[in-house]
Amino acid sequence: MLDMKYLRKNEAEAAQRLLDRGVPAEKLQELLALDQERREAIQQVENLKAQRNAVSDKIAYAKRNKEDASEAIAAMQQVGADIKALDSQQAILDDKVQNLAAHLPNLAAAEVPVGPDESANVEQRVWEPVDYDTRPHALGEAPSWLKAHYEIGEALGILDFERGAKVSGARFLYYVGDGARLERAVYNFMLDEHRQEGYTEMIIPIVVNDTAMFGTGQYPKFQDDAYRVAGLAQTYIPTAEVPLTNYYAGETLPSEDLPIKFTALSPSFRKEAGAAGKDTRGLIRLHQFNKVEMVKFTKPEHSYAELESMTANAENILQKLGLPYHVIMLSTGDMGFSAAKTYDIEVWMPQQQVYREISSVSNTEDFQARRMHITYRDDNDKLQLVHTLNGSGLAVGRTVAAILENYQNEDGTVTIPAALRPYMGGQETLTATAHY
RNA sequence: GGAGAUAUGGCACAAUCUGGUACUGCAACGGACUCGAAAUCCGUCGAGCCGCAUUUCGCGGUGUGCGGGUUCAAAUCCCGCUAUCUCCUCCA
């Protein structure tokens, strides 16, 4: 949610910044006109309420003294009716203002490149393992025997998409045997790394209520992509960001505790509405996938430094796994609804010769905190909104996909990255296992 | 799943039957006393949210778990909901 006072006082600037996020200027004009109307209505009804309160006090005083107050009571009957009518009118205006405001995306930070879509994103840096060119699939040089991760997974018998589709539907799968073990090794490794970096590990509810989905910005605008629980005001989470960030909804955090850092593994559920036909094979785009998430609550003056360090925490995973990647800053047109600034980390997928998103790290500034009312007391003891950040650290399935492609060998086996071997009982290689 | 009870400031509680300025204590804050502190005494104290005003003190509205209703007036009466506790049932 944007700050209404900022929008009122800086209409022209706000209109331009919203335009950068793809919101036409009329939306803001409409909002501010309704806001004006609402404030006038409030003044009108509050005057009547002040009058009613004063007269009610007099009535109470008269009653205590056993005096007759029927004249004042009769006079107040009309006032009471007027208040009721004006209150309901104002409730309608409140809803309209709230509804318009709730659909406006966050404003982008000053350094974010302005552009309509991903074409305006700006690459920040590229990383690859020092030994990468000793592997047979360095950037830009894919040998013909190189397979896609799903081909490797099926050949080794560790990813079963067919039975996933049979039992659940398209975009669901089973991990089998070493596949399941590899997935488990990957997320245990990630959680251990983040725990060492000071994140508190959490196990979270995977079903959340509508208030929580509103708080992080998924609702009301993006309900189509969510798995709602039939008949209930609850949703299977699209990301652990929702329960992690809402953990402190409505609370005032002790200033000395900031920043607070959480991490959690969870499944994420997405309908992928509008992605029909895209990435239909493999681990890239599923209705259910595991993700290790990071969330931070910070003071405003530290949030951008914390964004950099959270991005570094995500990059650390890829570096320790020896997976090449680059970091891009998303443009105003490519950022998510709640974000003020976002870095995407994209991992190199050698078979397709493309970078694929494996992490997205965002500072939402006070956008979510305002929706959720998460505050702290500053040095002057004044309540201030915290800043919230979230980032994937990382998408687990896509990490497995990247490992399979980047560590595959010509004989069809896959070398397990050294960092994961302790999590797999010292196992060094994935080889074909029996099918059932 | 069934039955009963509970929900009031930062905390603990009163007022609810019988509608009329939400009690008291602790904590907190300011002051007195003191070399200083403790104790004691005096004073302030409904967090948050909304609107108006703003150099400053401010004024008004809302606010007794949440949402409605009745009433001149609701913590109090009525309806619905949520959470918590106890018992029964079930269960990993």
PDB file of N, CA, C and O in Angstrom, chain A residues 52 54 63 70 101 108 147 176 192 236 278 378 417 431:
ATOM      1  N   ARG A  52     -23.840  14.845  18.847  1.00  0.00           N
ATOM      2  CA  ARG A  52     -24.560  13.771  19.531  1.00  0.00           C
ATOM      3  C   ARG A  52     -23.901  13.440  20.866  1.00  0.00           C
ATOM      4  O   ARG A  52     -24.580  13.254  21.877  1.00  0.00           O
ATOM      5  N   ALA A  54     -22.181  15.360  22.776  1.00  0.00           N
ATOM      6  CA  ALA A  54     -22.421  16.428  23.746  1.00  0.00           C
ATOM      7  C   ALA A  54     -23.832  16.336  24.314  1.00  0.00           C
ATOM      8  O   ALA A  54     -24.035  16.415  25.536  1.00  0.00           O
ATOM      9  N   LYS A  63     -30.882  12.665  33.376  1.00  0.00           N
ATOM     10  CA  LYS A  63     -31.466  11.421  33.901  1.00  0.00           C
ATOM     11  C   LYS A  63     -30.982  11.170  35.333  1.00  0.00           C
ATOM     12  O   LYS A  63     -31.753  10.731  36.193  1.00  0.00           O
ATOM     13  N   SER A  70     -36.894  14.335  27.474  1.00  0.00           N
ATOM     14  CA  SER A  70     -37.566  13.793  26.282  1.00  0.00           C
ATOM     15  C   SER A  70     -37.411  14.725  25.076  1.00  0.00           C
ATOM     16  O   SER A  70     -37.350  14.260  23.941  1.00  0.00           O
ATOM     17  N   ALA A 101      -6.626   1.879  -3.898  1.00  0.00           N
ATOM     18  CA  ALA A 101      -5.270   1.954  -3.357  1.00  0.00           C
ATOM     19  C   ALA A 101      -4.628   0.576  -3.288  1.00  0.00           C
ATOM     20  O   ALA A 101      -3.431   0.426  -3.541  1.00  0.00           O
ATOM     21  N   ALA A 108       8.928   2.394  -7.699  1.00  0.00           N
ATOM     22  CA  ALA A 108      10.288   1.877  -7.842  1.00  0.00           C
ATOM     23  C   ALA A 108      11.293   2.817  -7.191  1.00  0.00           C
ATOM     24  O   ALA A 108      11.100   4.042  -7.178  1.00  0.00           O
ATOM     25  N   LYS A 147      22.385 -33.109 -22.472  1.00  0.00           N
ATOM     26  CA  LYS A 147      20.942 -33.354 -22.344  1.00  0.00           C
ATOM     27  C   LYS A 147      20.296 -32.309 -21.447  1.00  0.00           C
ATOM     28  O   LYS A 147      20.932 -31.698 -20.602  1.00  0.00           O
ATOM     29  N   VAL A 176      12.270 -39.569  -7.285  1.00  0.00           N
ATOM     30  CA  VAL A 176      12.397 -40.966  -6.902  1.00  0.00           C
ATOM     31  C   VAL A 176      13.839 -41.256  -6.466  1.00  0.00           C
ATOM     32  O   VAL A 176      14.785 -40.801  -7.115  1.00  0.00           O
ATOM     33  N   ASP A 192      21.079 -24.759   6.157  1.00  0.00           N
ATOM     34  CA  ASP A 192      22.255 -24.683   7.033  1.00  0.00           C
ATOM     35  C   ASP A 192      23.086 -23.438   6.737  1.00  0.00           C
ATOM     36  O   ASP A 192      23.575 -22.767   7.650  1.00  0.00           O
ATOM     37  N   TYR A 236      -3.412 -22.054  -0.321  1.00  0.00           N
ATOM     38  CA  TYR A 236      -2.106 -22.716  -0.243  1.00  0.00           C
ATOM     39  C   TYR A 236      -1.059 -21.715  -0.699  1.00  0.00           C
ATOM     40  O   TYR A 236      -1.208 -21.089  -1.752  1.00  0.00           O
ATOM     41  N   LYS A 278       4.204 -22.789 -21.845  1.00  0.00           N
ATOM     42  CA  LYS A 278       5.580 -22.404 -21.513  1.00  0.00           C
ATOM     43  C   LYS A 278       6.210 -23.435 -20.592  1.00  0.00           C
ATOM     44  O   LYS A 278       5.579 -23.844 -19.609  1.00  0.00           O
ATOM     45  N   ASP A 378      11.277   4.539  16.706  1.00  0.00           N
ATOM     46  CA  ASP A 378      12.575   5.106  16.338  1.00  0.00           C
ATOM     47  C   ASP A 378      13.222   5.784  17.553  1.00  0.00           C
ATOM     48  O   ASP A 378      12.697   5.714  18.664  1.00  0.00           O
ATOM     49  N   PRO A 417      27.833 -32.156  -6.696  1.00  0.00           N
ATOM     50  CA  PRO A 417      28.712 -31.067  -6.245  1.00  0.00           C
ATOM     51  C   PRO A 417      29.275 -31.377  -4.861  1.00  0.00           C
ATOM     52  O   PRO A 417      28.583 -31.931  -4.007  1.00  0.00           O
ATOM     53  N   THR A 431      23.934 -42.361 -10.606  1.00  0.00           N
ATOM     54  CA  THR A 431      23.914 -43.312 -11.710  1.00  0.00           C
ATOM     55  C   THR A 431      22.518 -43.899 -11.830  1.00  0.00           C
ATOM     56  O   THR A 431      21.705 -43.763 -10.926  1.00  0.00           O
TER      57      THR A 431
END
